[in-house]
PDB file of C-alpha atoms in Angstrom:
ATOM      1  CA  MET A 243      26.536   7.027  27.409  1.00  0.00           C
ATOM      2  CA  ASP A 244      24.947   3.595  27.917  1.00  0.00           C
ATOM      3  CA  SER A 245      24.178   1.307  24.980  1.00  0.00           C
ATOM      4  CA  THR A 246      20.398   1.830  25.129  1.00  0.00           C
ATOM      5  CA  MET A 247      20.750   5.607  24.891  1.00  0.00           C
ATOM      6  CA  ARG A 248      23.245   5.254  22.057  1.00  0.00           C
ATOM      7  CA  GLY A 249      20.917   2.853  20.246  1.00  0.00           C
ATOM      8  CA  THR A 250      17.996   5.248  20.721  1.00  0.00           C
ATOM      9  CA  ILE A 251      19.984   8.095  19.169  1.00  0.00           C
ATOM     10  CA  GLU A 252      21.055   5.879  16.255  1.00  0.00           C
ATOM     11  CA  MET A 253      17.528   4.640  15.531  1.00  0.00           C
ATOM     12  CA  THR A 254      16.060   8.145  15.854  1.00  0.00           C
ATOM     13  CA  ALA A 255      18.631   9.489  13.406  1.00  0.00           C
ATOM     14  CA  ALA A 256      18.030   6.615  10.961  1.00  0.00           C
ATOM     15  CA  MET A 257      14.238   7.032  10.984  1.00  0.00           C
ATOM     16  CA  THR A 258      14.483  10.818  10.659  1.00  0.00           C
ATOM     17  CA  ILE A 259      16.757  10.495   7.631  1.00  0.00           C
ATOM     18  CA  ILE A 260      14.477   7.911   6.006  1.00  0.00           C
ATOM     19  CA  GLY A 261      11.529  10.244   6.580  1.00  0.00           C
ATOM     20  CA  THR A 262      13.112  12.761   4.195  1.00  0.00           C
ATOM     21  CA  ILE A 263      13.642  10.284   1.355  1.00  0.00           C
ATOM     22  CA  GLY A 264      10.538  11.381  -0.559  1.00  0.00           C
ATOM     23  CA  TRP A 265      11.873  14.934  -0.858  1.00  0.00           C
ATOM     24  CA  PHE A 266      15.161  13.729  -2.329  1.00  0.00           C
ATOM     25  CA  VAL A 267      13.388  11.400  -4.772  1.00  0.00           C
ATOM     26  CA  VAL A 268      11.112  14.173  -6.030  1.00  0.00           C
ATOM     27  CA  MET A 269      13.807  16.862  -6.102  1.00  0.00           C
ATOM     28  CA  SER A 270      16.220  14.681  -8.067  1.00  0.00           C
ATOM     29  CA  GLY A 271      13.944  15.210 -11.078  1.00  0.00           C
ATOM     30  CA  GLN A 272      14.924  11.787 -12.432  1.00  0.00           C
ATOM     31  CA  PRO A 273      12.754   8.848 -13.542  1.00  0.00           C
ATOM     32  CA  VAL A 274      12.072   6.404 -10.714  1.00  0.00           C
ATOM     33  CA  MET A 275      13.989   3.606 -12.450  1.00  0.00           C
ATOM     34  CA  ASP A 276      17.106   5.790 -12.608  1.00  0.00           C
ATOM     35  CA  VAL A 277      16.686   6.985  -9.014  1.00  0.00           C
ATOM     36  CA  VAL A 278      16.577   3.426  -7.676  1.00  0.00           C
ATOM     37  CA  PHE A 279      19.503   2.355  -9.878  1.00  0.00           C
ATOM     38  CA  TRP A 280      21.739   5.144  -8.603  1.00  0.00           C
ATOM     39  CA  ARG A 281      20.577   4.624  -5.035  1.00  0.00           C
ATOM     40  CA  CYS A 282      21.719   1.016  -5.342  1.00  0.00           C
ATOM     41  CA  ALA A 283      24.988   1.971  -7.065  1.00  0.00           C
ATOM     42  CA  PHE A 284      26.072   4.634  -4.586  1.00  0.00           C
ATOM     43  CA  GLY A 285      24.702   2.585  -1.695  1.00  0.00           C
ATOM     44  CA  ALA A 286      26.808  -0.381  -2.847  1.00  0.00           C
ATOM     45  CA  VAL A 287      29.958   1.741  -2.737  1.00  0.00           C
ATOM     46  CA  ALA A 288      29.171   2.995   0.778  1.00  0.00           C
ATOM     47  CA  LEU A 289      28.304  -0.469   2.079  1.00  0.00           C
ATOM     48  CA  LEU A 290      31.304  -2.112   0.397  1.00  0.00           C
ATOM     49  CA  ILE A 291      33.625   0.305   2.213  1.00  0.00           C
ATOM     50  CA  THR A 292      31.771  -0.356   5.483  1.00  0.00           C
ATOM     51  CA  CYS A 293      31.874  -4.146   5.121  1.00  0.00           C
ATOM     52  CA  ALA A 294      35.571  -4.046   4.219  1.00  0.00           C
ATOM     53  CA  ALA A 295      36.346  -1.844   7.229  1.00  0.00           C
ATOM     54  CA  LEU A 296      34.442  -4.218   9.537  1.00  0.00           C
ATOM     55  CA  GLY A 297      36.173  -7.270   8.071  1.00  0.00           C
ATOM     56  CA  LEU A 298      32.913  -8.780   6.833  1.00  0.00           C
ATOM     57  CA  LEU A 299      34.164  -9.766   3.373  1.00  0.00           C
ATOM     58  CA  ARG A 300      36.433 -12.602   4.486  1.00  0.00           C
ATOM     59  CA  GLY A 301      35.073 -16.138   4.252  1.00  0.00           C
ATOM     60  CA  ARG A 302      31.473 -15.451   5.269  1.00  0.00           C
ATOM     61  CA  LEU A 303      29.615 -16.006   2.022  1.00  0.00           C
ATOM     62  CA  THR A 304      28.214 -19.312   0.789  1.00  0.00           C
ATOM     63  CA  LEU A 305      26.155 -19.971  -2.325  1.00  0.00           C
ATOM     64  CA  ARG A 306      23.079 -20.451  -0.129  1.00  0.00           C
ATOM     65  CA  ILE A 307      23.534 -17.097   1.605  1.00  0.00           C
ATOM     66  CA  LEU A 308      24.113 -15.365  -1.721  1.00  0.00           C
ATOM     67  CA  ALA A 309      20.994 -16.914  -3.271  1.00  0.00           C
ATOM     68  CA  ILE A 310      18.709 -16.092  -0.352  1.00  0.00           C
ATOM     69  CA  ALA A 311      20.086 -12.554   0.028  1.00  0.00           C
ATOM     70  CA  ALA A 312      19.701 -12.000  -3.728  1.00  0.00           C
ATOM     71  CA  LEU A 313      16.038 -13.042  -3.536  1.00  0.00           C
ATOM     72  CA  GLY A 314      15.520 -10.554  -0.721  1.00  0.00           C
ATOM     73  CA  GLY A 315      17.398  -7.942  -2.737  1.00  0.00           C
ATOM     74  CA  ALA A 316      15.046  -8.370  -5.685  1.00  0.00           C
ATOM     75  CA  ALA A 317      12.084  -7.836  -3.336  1.00  0.00           C
ATOM     76  CA  ILE A 318      13.693  -4.739  -1.784  1.00  0.00           C
ATOM     77  CA  VAL A 319      14.381  -3.200  -5.206  1.00  0.00           C
ATOM     78  CA  ILE A 320      10.791  -3.780  -6.375  1.00  0.00           C
ATOM     79  CA  ASN A 321       9.644  -2.295  -3.060  1.00  0.00           C
ATOM     80  CA  TRP A 322      11.654   0.888  -3.740  1.00  0.00           C
ATOM     81  CA  LEU A 323      10.407   1.148  -7.324  1.00  0.00           C
ATOM     82  CA  LEU A 324       6.767   0.902  -6.238  1.00  0.00           C
ATOM     83  CA  LEU A 325       7.065   3.232  -3.251  1.00  0.00           C
ATOM     84  CA  PHE A 326       8.934   5.957  -5.154  1.00  0.00           C
ATOM     85  CA  SER A 327       6.408   5.700  -7.999  1.00  0.00           C
ATOM     86  CA  ALA A 328       3.585   6.114  -5.484  1.00  0.00           C
ATOM     87  CA  PHE A 329       4.966   9.458  -4.224  1.00  0.00           C
ATOM     88  CA  SER A 330       4.004  11.372  -7.374  1.00  0.00           C
ATOM     89  CA  ARG A 331       0.610   9.680  -7.641  1.00  0.00           C
ATOM     90  CA  ALA A 332      -0.787   9.688  -4.117  1.00  0.00           C
ATOM     91  CA  SER A 333       1.565  12.190  -2.390  1.00  0.00           C
ATOM     92  CA  ILE A 334       4.399  11.342   0.000  1.00  0.00           C
ATOM     93  CA  SER A 335       2.074  11.518   3.030  1.00  0.00           C
ATOM     94  CA  ILE A 336      -0.551   9.106   1.756  1.00  0.00           C
ATOM     95  CA  ALA A 337       1.950   6.711   0.173  1.00  0.00           C
ATOM     96  CA  THR A 338       3.947   6.552   3.415  1.00  0.00           C
ATOM     97  CA  ALA A 339       0.865   5.981   5.562  1.00  0.00           C
ATOM     98  CA  VAL A 340      -0.349   3.176   3.290  1.00  0.00           C
ATOM     99  CA  TYR A 341       3.164   1.723   3.145  1.00  0.00           C
ATOM    100  CA  ASN A 342       3.026   1.271   6.913  1.00  0.00           C
ATOM    101  CA  THR A 343       0.591  -1.598   6.458  1.00  0.00           C
ATOM    102  CA  GLN A 344       3.776  -3.728   6.366  1.00  0.00           C
ATOM    103  CA  PRO A 345       3.074  -5.483   9.716  1.00  0.00           C
ATOM    104  CA  PHE A 346      -0.195  -6.816   8.341  1.00  0.00           C
ATOM    105  CA  MET A 347       1.540  -8.219   5.268  1.00  0.00           C
ATOM    106  CA  LEU A 348       3.830 -10.074   7.660  1.00  0.00           C
ATOM    107  CA  VAL A 349       0.787 -11.362   9.522  1.00  0.00           C
ATOM    108  CA  GLY A 350      -0.558 -12.796   6.271  1.00  0.00           C
ATOM    109  CA  PHE A 351       2.736 -14.513   5.494  1.00  0.00           C
ATOM    110  CA  GLY A 352       2.849 -15.895   9.016  1.00  0.00           C
ATOM    111  CA  ALA A 353      -0.583 -17.449   8.493  1.00  0.00           C
ATOM    112  CA  LEU A 354       0.278 -18.932   5.097  1.00  0.00           C
ATOM    113  CA  PHE A 355       3.780 -20.228   5.648  1.00  0.00           C
ATOM    114  CA  PHE A 356       4.505 -20.521   9.375  1.00  0.00           C
ATOM    115  CA  GLY A 357       1.194 -21.576  10.912  1.00  0.00           C
ATOM    116  CA  GLU A 358       1.330 -18.703  13.370  1.00  0.00           C
ATOM    117  CA  ARG A 359      -1.699 -17.519  15.290  1.00  0.00           C
ATOM    118  CA  LEU A 360      -3.382 -14.159  15.596  1.00  0.00           C
ATOM    119  CA  THR A 361      -5.298 -13.155  18.712  1.00  0.00           C
ATOM    120  CA  LEU A 362      -8.598 -11.320  18.544  1.00  0.00           C
ATOM    121  CA  THR A 363      -6.729  -8.137  19.473  1.00  0.00           C
ATOM    122  CA  LYS A 364      -4.474  -8.437  16.439  1.00  0.00           C
ATOM    123  CA  LEU A 365      -7.459  -9.078  14.189  1.00  0.00           C
ATOM    124  CA  THR A 366      -8.971  -5.886  15.579  1.00  0.00           C
ATOM    125  CA  TRP A 367      -5.811  -3.910  14.712  1.00  0.00           C
ATOM    126  CA  LEU A 368      -6.091  -5.307  11.189  1.00  0.00           C
ATOM    127  CA  GLY A 369      -9.698  -4.141  10.980  1.00  0.00           C
ATOM    128  CA  ILE A 370      -8.763  -0.649  12.196  1.00  0.00           C
ATOM    129  CA  ALA A 371      -6.017  -0.385   9.570  1.00  0.00           C
ATOM    130  CA  PHE A 372      -8.420  -1.538   6.861  1.00  0.00           C
ATOM    131  CA  ALA A 373     -10.962   1.081   7.935  1.00  0.00           C
ATOM    132  CA  GLY A 374      -8.218   3.708   7.718  1.00  0.00           C
ATOM    133  CA  MET A 375      -7.398   2.516   4.212  1.00  0.00           C
ATOM    134  CA  LEU A 376     -11.024   2.883   3.154  1.00  0.00           C
ATOM    135  CA  LEU A 377     -11.133   6.449   4.494  1.00  0.00           C
ATOM    136  CA  ILE A 378      -8.034   7.367   2.489  1.00  0.00           C
ATOM    137  CA  VAL A 379      -9.219   5.763  -0.746  1.00  0.00           C
ATOM    138  CA  GLN A 380     -12.745   7.155  -0.599  1.00  0.00           C
ATOM    139  CA  THR A 381     -11.632  10.708   0.187  1.00  0.00           C
ATOM    140  CA  GLY A 382      -9.589  11.056  -3.000  1.00  0.00           C
ATOM    141  CA  PRO A 383      -6.848  13.560  -3.842  1.00  0.00           C
ATOM    142  CA  ASP A 384      -6.937  17.257  -3.057  1.00  0.00           C
ATOM    143  CA  ALA A 385      -8.401  19.281  -5.929  1.00  0.00           C
ATOM    144  CA  GLY A 386      -5.359  21.552  -6.093  1.00  0.00           C
ATOM    145  CA  SER A 387      -2.737  18.817  -5.873  1.00  0.00           C
ATOM    146  CA  GLY A 388      -2.551  18.104  -9.594  1.00  0.00           C
ATOM    147  CA  ILE A 389      -3.214  14.414  -8.871  1.00  0.00           C
ATOM    148  CA  VAL A 390      -6.140  12.851 -10.733  1.00  0.00           C
ATOM    149  CA  GLY A 391      -8.358  10.191  -9.237  1.00  0.00           C
ATOM    150  CA  THR A 392      -6.992   7.316 -11.318  1.00  0.00           C
ATOM    151  CA  ASP A 393      -3.397   8.190 -10.443  1.00  0.00           C
ATOM    152  CA  TYR A 394      -4.367   8.491  -6.790  1.00  0.00           C
ATOM    153  CA  VAL A 395      -5.795   4.979  -6.619  1.00  0.00           C
ATOM    154  CA  THR A 396      -2.816   3.667  -8.600  1.00  0.00           C
ATOM    155  CA  GLY A 397      -0.481   5.319  -6.100  1.00  0.00           C
ATOM    156  CA  ILE A 398      -2.256   3.657  -3.194  1.00  0.00           C
ATOM    157  CA  VAL A 399      -2.067   0.267  -4.918  1.00  0.00           C
ATOM    158  CA  MET A 400       1.655   0.847  -5.550  1.00  0.00           C
ATOM    159  CA  ALA A 401       2.235   1.713  -1.884  1.00  0.00           C
ATOM    160  CA  LEU A 402       0.423  -1.488  -0.884  1.00  0.00           C
ATOM    161  CA  GLY A 403       2.565  -3.412  -3.357  1.00  0.00           C
ATOM    162  CA  ALA A 404       5.691  -1.832  -1.860  1.00  0.00           C
ATOM    163  CA  ALA A 405       4.586  -2.967   1.618  1.00  0.00           C
ATOM    164  CA  PHE A 406       4.005  -6.476   0.257  1.00  0.00           C
ATOM    165  CA  PHE A 407       7.506  -6.742  -1.207  1.00  0.00           C
ATOM    166  CA  TRP A 408       9.018  -5.296   1.968  1.00  0.00           C
ATOM    167  CA  ALA A 409       7.307  -8.104   3.859  1.00  0.00           C
ATOM    168  CA  VAL A 410       8.716 -10.623   1.363  1.00  0.00           C
ATOM    169  CA  ALA A 411      12.203  -9.261   2.015  1.00  0.00           C
ATOM    170  CA  ALA A 412      11.627  -9.457   5.787  1.00  0.00           C
ATOM    171  CA  ILE A 413      10.527 -13.094   5.551  1.00  0.00           C
ATOM    172  CA  VAL A 414      13.556 -13.918   3.405  1.00  0.00           C
ATOM    173  CA  ALA A 415      15.834 -12.182   5.921  1.00  0.00           C
ATOM    174  CA  LYS A 416      14.636 -14.635   8.591  1.00  0.00           C
ATOM    175  CA  LYS A 417      16.486 -17.333   6.647  1.00  0.00           C
ATOM    176  CA  LEU A 418      19.751 -15.396   7.015  1.00  0.00           C
ATOM    177  CA  LYS A 419      19.970 -15.370  10.793  1.00  0.00           C
ATOM    178  CA  GLY A 420      23.599 -15.048  11.844  1.00  0.00           C
ATOM    179  CA  THR A 421      24.698 -13.309   8.635  1.00  0.00           C
ATOM    180  CA  PRO A 422      25.976  -9.757   9.262  1.00  0.00           C
ATOM    181  CA  PRO A 423      23.155  -7.370   8.217  1.00  0.00           C
ATOM    182  CA  HIS A 424      25.589  -4.951   6.561  1.00  0.00           C
ATOM    183  CA  LEU A 425      26.684  -7.795   4.288  1.00  0.00           C
ATOM    184  CA  ILE A 426      23.076  -8.679   3.465  1.00  0.00           C
ATOM    185  CA  ALA A 427      22.406  -5.033   2.580  1.00  0.00           C
ATOM    186  CA  LEU A 428      25.490  -4.960   0.336  1.00  0.00           C
ATOM    187  CA  ILE A 429      24.325  -8.033  -1.570  1.00  0.00           C
ATOM    188  CA  GLN A 430      20.844  -6.545  -1.926  1.00  0.00           C
ATOM    189  CA  VAL A 431      21.971  -3.255  -3.446  1.00  0.00           C
ATOM    190  CA  CYS A 432      24.396  -5.090  -5.760  1.00  0.00           C
ATOM    191  CA  VAL A 433      21.449  -7.162  -6.959  1.00  0.00           C
ATOM    192  CA  GLY A 434      19.618  -3.890  -7.570  1.00  0.00           C
ATOM    193  CA  VAL A 435      22.449  -2.587  -9.742  1.00  0.00           C
ATOM    194  CA  VAL A 436      22.399  -5.764 -11.866  1.00  0.00           C
ATOM    195  CA  MET A 437      18.572  -5.826 -12.074  1.00  0.00           C
ATOM    196  CA  LEU A 438      18.152  -2.212 -13.113  1.00  0.00           C
ATOM    197  CA  ALA A 439      21.228  -1.581 -15.283  1.00  0.00           C
ATOM    198  CA  PRO A 440      19.455  -2.770 -18.483  1.00  0.00           C
ATOM    199  CA  PHE A 441      16.544  -0.408 -17.823  1.00  0.00           C
ATOM    200  CA  ALA A 442      18.258   2.685 -16.397  1.00  0.00           C
ATOM    201  CA  ASN A 443      18.819   5.575 -18.769  1.00  0.00           C
ATOM    202  CA  LEU A 444      22.612   5.393 -18.662  1.00  0.00           C
ATOM    203  CA  SER A 445      23.079   6.957 -22.107  1.00  0.00           C
ATOM    204  CA  HIS A 446      21.594  10.260 -20.901  1.00  0.00           C
ATOM    205  CA  LEU A 447      23.002  10.962 -17.468  1.00  0.00           C
ATOM    206  CA  PRO A 448      21.843  13.901 -15.328  1.00  0.00           C
ATOM    207  CA  ALA A 449      23.523  17.071 -16.576  1.00  0.00           C
ATOM    208  CA  ASP A 450      23.312  19.179 -13.412  1.00  0.00           C
ATOM    209  CA  SER A 451      25.135  18.893 -10.112  1.00  0.00           C
ATOM    210  CA  TRP A 452      21.880  19.222  -8.138  1.00  0.00           C
ATOM    211  CA  SER A 453      20.482  15.950  -9.511  1.00  0.00           C
ATOM    212  CA  TRP A 454      23.768  14.174  -8.829  1.00  0.00           C
ATOM    213  CA  ALA A 455      23.805  15.537  -5.281  1.00  0.00           C
ATOM    214  CA  MET A 456      20.309  14.150  -4.700  1.00  0.00           C
ATOM    215  CA  LEU A 457      21.242  10.726  -6.122  1.00  0.00           C
ATOM    216  CA  VAL A 458      24.502  10.485  -4.187  1.00  0.00           C
ATOM    217  CA  THR A 459      22.682  11.425  -0.979  1.00  0.00           C
ATOM    218  CA  LEU A 460      20.041   8.755  -1.591  1.00  0.00           C
ATOM    219  CA  GLY A 461      22.764   6.144  -1.984  1.00  0.00           C
ATOM    220  CA  VAL A 462      25.339   7.180   0.601  1.00  0.00           C
ATOM    221  CA  VAL A 463      23.099   8.696   3.290  1.00  0.00           C
ATOM    222  CA  HIS A 464      19.643   7.142   2.859  1.00  0.00           C
ATOM    223  CA  THR A 465      21.075   3.698   2.152  1.00  0.00           C
ATOM    224  CA  GLY A 466      24.643   3.306   3.439  1.00  0.00           C
ATOM    225  CA  LEU A 467      24.463   5.505   6.535  1.00  0.00           C
ATOM    226  CA  VAL A 468      20.898   4.507   7.410  1.00  0.00           C
ATOM    227  CA  TYR A 469      21.732   0.781   7.297  1.00  0.00           C
ATOM    228  CA  ILE A 470      24.757   1.374   9.549  1.00  0.00           C
ATOM    229  CA  LEU A 471      22.742   3.422  12.060  1.00  0.00           C
ATOM    230  CA  MET A 472      19.711   1.141  12.003  1.00  0.00           C
ATOM    231  CA  TYR A 473      21.587  -2.140  12.386  1.00  0.00           C
ATOM    232  CA  GLY A 474      23.789  -0.608  15.076  1.00  0.00           C
ATOM    233  CA  ALA A 475      20.646   0.401  16.961  1.00  0.00           C
ATOM    234  CA  ILE A 476      18.988  -3.000  16.545  1.00  0.00           C
ATOM    235  CA  GLN A 477      21.913  -4.622  18.353  1.00  0.00           C
ATOM    236  CA  LYS A 478      21.477  -2.291  21.337  1.00  0.00           C
ATOM    237  CA  LEU A 479      17.707  -1.862  21.728  1.00  0.00           C
ATOM    238  CA  PRO A 480      14.908  -4.128  22.972  1.00  0.00           C
ATOM    239  CA  THR A 481      12.319  -5.003  20.323  1.00  0.00           C
ATOM    240  CA  HIS A 482       9.548  -2.832  21.763  1.00  0.00           C
ATOM    241  CA  LEU A 483      11.770   0.259  21.665  1.00  0.00           C
ATOM    242  CA  GLN A 484      12.860  -0.489  18.083  1.00  0.00           C
ATOM    243  CA  GLY A 485       9.212  -0.721  17.084  1.00  0.00           C
ATOM    244  CA  SER A 486       8.166   2.511  18.759  1.00  0.00           C
ATOM    245  CA  LEU A 487      11.065   4.517  17.296  1.00  0.00           C
ATOM    246  CA  SER A 488      10.316   3.218  13.790  1.00  0.00           C
ATOM    247  CA  PHE A 489       7.184   5.391  13.736  1.00  0.00           C
ATOM    248  CA  ILE A 490       9.351   8.489  13.602  1.00  0.00           C
ATOM    249  CA  TYR A 491       9.700   7.701   9.884  1.00  0.00           C
ATOM    250  CA  PRO A 492       6.079   8.225   8.769  1.00  0.00           C
ATOM    251  CA  VAL A 493       5.661  11.269  11.020  1.00  0.00           C
ATOM    252  CA  VAL A 494       8.734  12.941   9.507  1.00  0.00           C
ATOM    253  CA  ALA A 495       7.631  11.985   5.976  1.00  0.00           C
ATOM    254  CA  ILE A 496       4.211  13.589   6.476  1.00  0.00           C
ATOM    255  CA  LEU A 497       5.787  16.743   7.948  1.00  0.00           C
ATOM    256  CA  VAL A 498       8.208  16.973   5.005  1.00  0.00           C
ATOM    257  CA  ASP A 499       5.311  16.635   2.572  1.00  0.00           C
ATOM    258  CA  VAL A 500       3.404  19.431   4.311  1.00  0.00           C
ATOM    259  CA  ILE A 501       6.361  21.799   4.719  1.00  0.00           C
ATOM    260  CA  ALA A 502       8.187  21.218   1.433  1.00  0.00           C
ATOM    261  CA  PHE A 503       5.306  20.599  -0.955  1.00  0.00           C
ATOM    262  CA  GLY A 504       2.337  22.139   0.824  1.00  0.00           C
ATOM    263  CA  HIS A 505       0.279  18.942   0.650  1.00  0.00           C
ATOM    264  CA  ARG A 506      -2.487  19.087   3.229  1.00  0.00           C
ATOM    265  CA  LEU A 507      -4.450  15.993   4.133  1.00  0.00           C
ATOM    266  CA  HIS A 508      -8.233  16.180   4.316  1.00  0.00           C
ATOM    267  CA  PRO A 509      -9.654  15.478   7.800  1.00  0.00           C
ATOM    268  CA  ALA A 510     -10.818  12.031   6.664  1.00  0.00           C
ATOM    269  CA  GLN A 511      -7.345  11.292   5.271  1.00  0.00           C
ATOM    270  CA  LEU A 512      -5.758  12.381   8.543  1.00  0.00           C
ATOM    271  CA  VAL A 513      -8.068  10.052  10.439  1.00  0.00           C
ATOM    272  CA  GLY A 514      -7.321   7.235   7.993  1.00  0.00           C
ATOM    273  CA  ALA A 515      -3.557   7.743   8.174  1.00  0.00           C
ATOM    274  CA  ALA A 516      -3.700   7.928  11.971  1.00  0.00           C
ATOM    275  CA  ALA A 517      -5.755   4.720  12.094  1.00  0.00           C
ATOM    276  CA  ILE A 518      -3.190   2.857   9.983  1.00  0.00           C
ATOM    277  CA  LEU A 519      -0.222   4.112  12.016  1.00  0.00           C
ATOM    278  CA  ILE A 520      -1.887   3.441  15.382  1.00  0.00           C
ATOM    279  CA  ALA A 521      -2.941  -0.048  14.258  1.00  0.00           C
ATOM    280  CA  ALA A 522       0.565  -0.775  12.966  1.00  0.00           C
ATOM    281  CA  ALA A 523       2.024   0.433  16.270  1.00  0.00           C
ATOM    282  CA  GLY A 524      -0.416  -1.758  18.180  1.00  0.00           C
ATOM    283  CA  MET A 525       0.554  -4.757  16.058  1.00  0.00           C
ATOM    284  CA  ASN A 526       4.307  -4.106  16.343  1.00  0.00           C
ATOM    285  CA  LEU A 527       4.360  -3.270  20.037  1.00  0.00           C
ATOM    286  CA  GLY A 528       1.840  -5.863  21.210  1.00  0.00           C
ATOM    287  CA  TRP A 529      -0.730  -3.444  22.603  1.00  0.00           C
ATOM    288  CA  THR A 530      -3.794  -5.235  23.962  1.00  0.00           C
ATOM    289  CA  LEU A 531      -7.319  -3.893  23.615  1.00  0.00           C
ATOM    290  CA  TRP A 532      -8.807  -6.626  25.783  1.00  0.00           C
ATOM    291  CA  LYS A 533      -7.869  -9.993  27.153  1.00  0.00           C
ATOM    292  CA  SER A 534      -8.720 -12.783  24.775  1.00  0.00           C
ATOM    293  CA  LYS A 535      -9.058 -16.285  26.236  1.00  0.00           C
ATOM    294  CA  THR A 536      -9.302 -18.090  22.910  1.00  0.00           C
ATOM    295  CA  PRO A 537      -6.870 -17.155  20.163  1.00  0.00           C
ATOM    296  CA  VAL A 538      -8.087 -17.060  16.603  1.00  0.00           C
ATOM    297  CA  GLU A 539      -6.192 -19.372  14.268  1.00  0.00           C
ATOM    298  CA  SER A 540      -3.833 -17.329  12.108  1.00  0.00           C
ATOM    299  CA  PRO A 541      -0.430 -15.696  12.452  1.00  0.00           C
ATOM    300  CA  GLN A 542       1.376 -13.595  14.953  1.00  0.00           C
ATOM    301  CA  ALA A 543       3.271 -10.613  13.611  1.00  0.00           C
ATOM    302  CA  VAL A 544       6.845 -11.312  12.605  1.00  0.00           C
ATOM    303  CA  LYS A 545       9.227  -8.955  14.330  1.00  0.00           C
TER     304      LYS A 545
END
């Protein structure tokens, strides 16, 4: 099996697993703060074993690397808190679709901090994604979903906030070029444990094995295993293939929401979600709508 095929299998597996994360979060029956804490804790154990096995713990860390990785870790943890909170307010499908506005957050950061440019085509993708967002917001929740309008809008705002903090973490990660990604991930989840320990409900732990199984899976599988698969794939695949395979995640998440929880999107919501995902794909993969002779001053998407 050549490296590209192996990388494709690894990335497909990673994105499929991540697509199921909403089900595990909901089925754990635990408060979001506790879910993220235990995800970090069990993920730290899995990643510590991985880093030790790969020999990544010997003489690689400096105070600068620790500080930058910790900043990214704080952003990642806030990202998880917001996204998981959005699931119960706007549904897994809608929250995931909105969360995939991440490339446009990176575009904004590129404009503000790196002086990057955005072509007219990329501005058009941004406009398409924004139109999709408006369709989702204006449609509102399904009458039988148990979600009220205020919660729905709050969930969408939380998903947008999660995308923002993911973009912060991605920008921070650019400062860690050359540092093994498994080691960065280990530092990030350790930061999460320290951040959330004062707020997690550690005096009243889950009493049933089902909840523990969900939490362990979120840490070991959705964090440890996914990082290993994803970073292994990134080393083997060209950027355009990485970007295209990453859209397995939202598709799986929407299917899980439909199959497991019976959430059906209204036609307008389907159109809105599709618009966001297509625009994000266009931004990530560099699709061109037309040839633009004069670029518009602003950023280019950070890969």
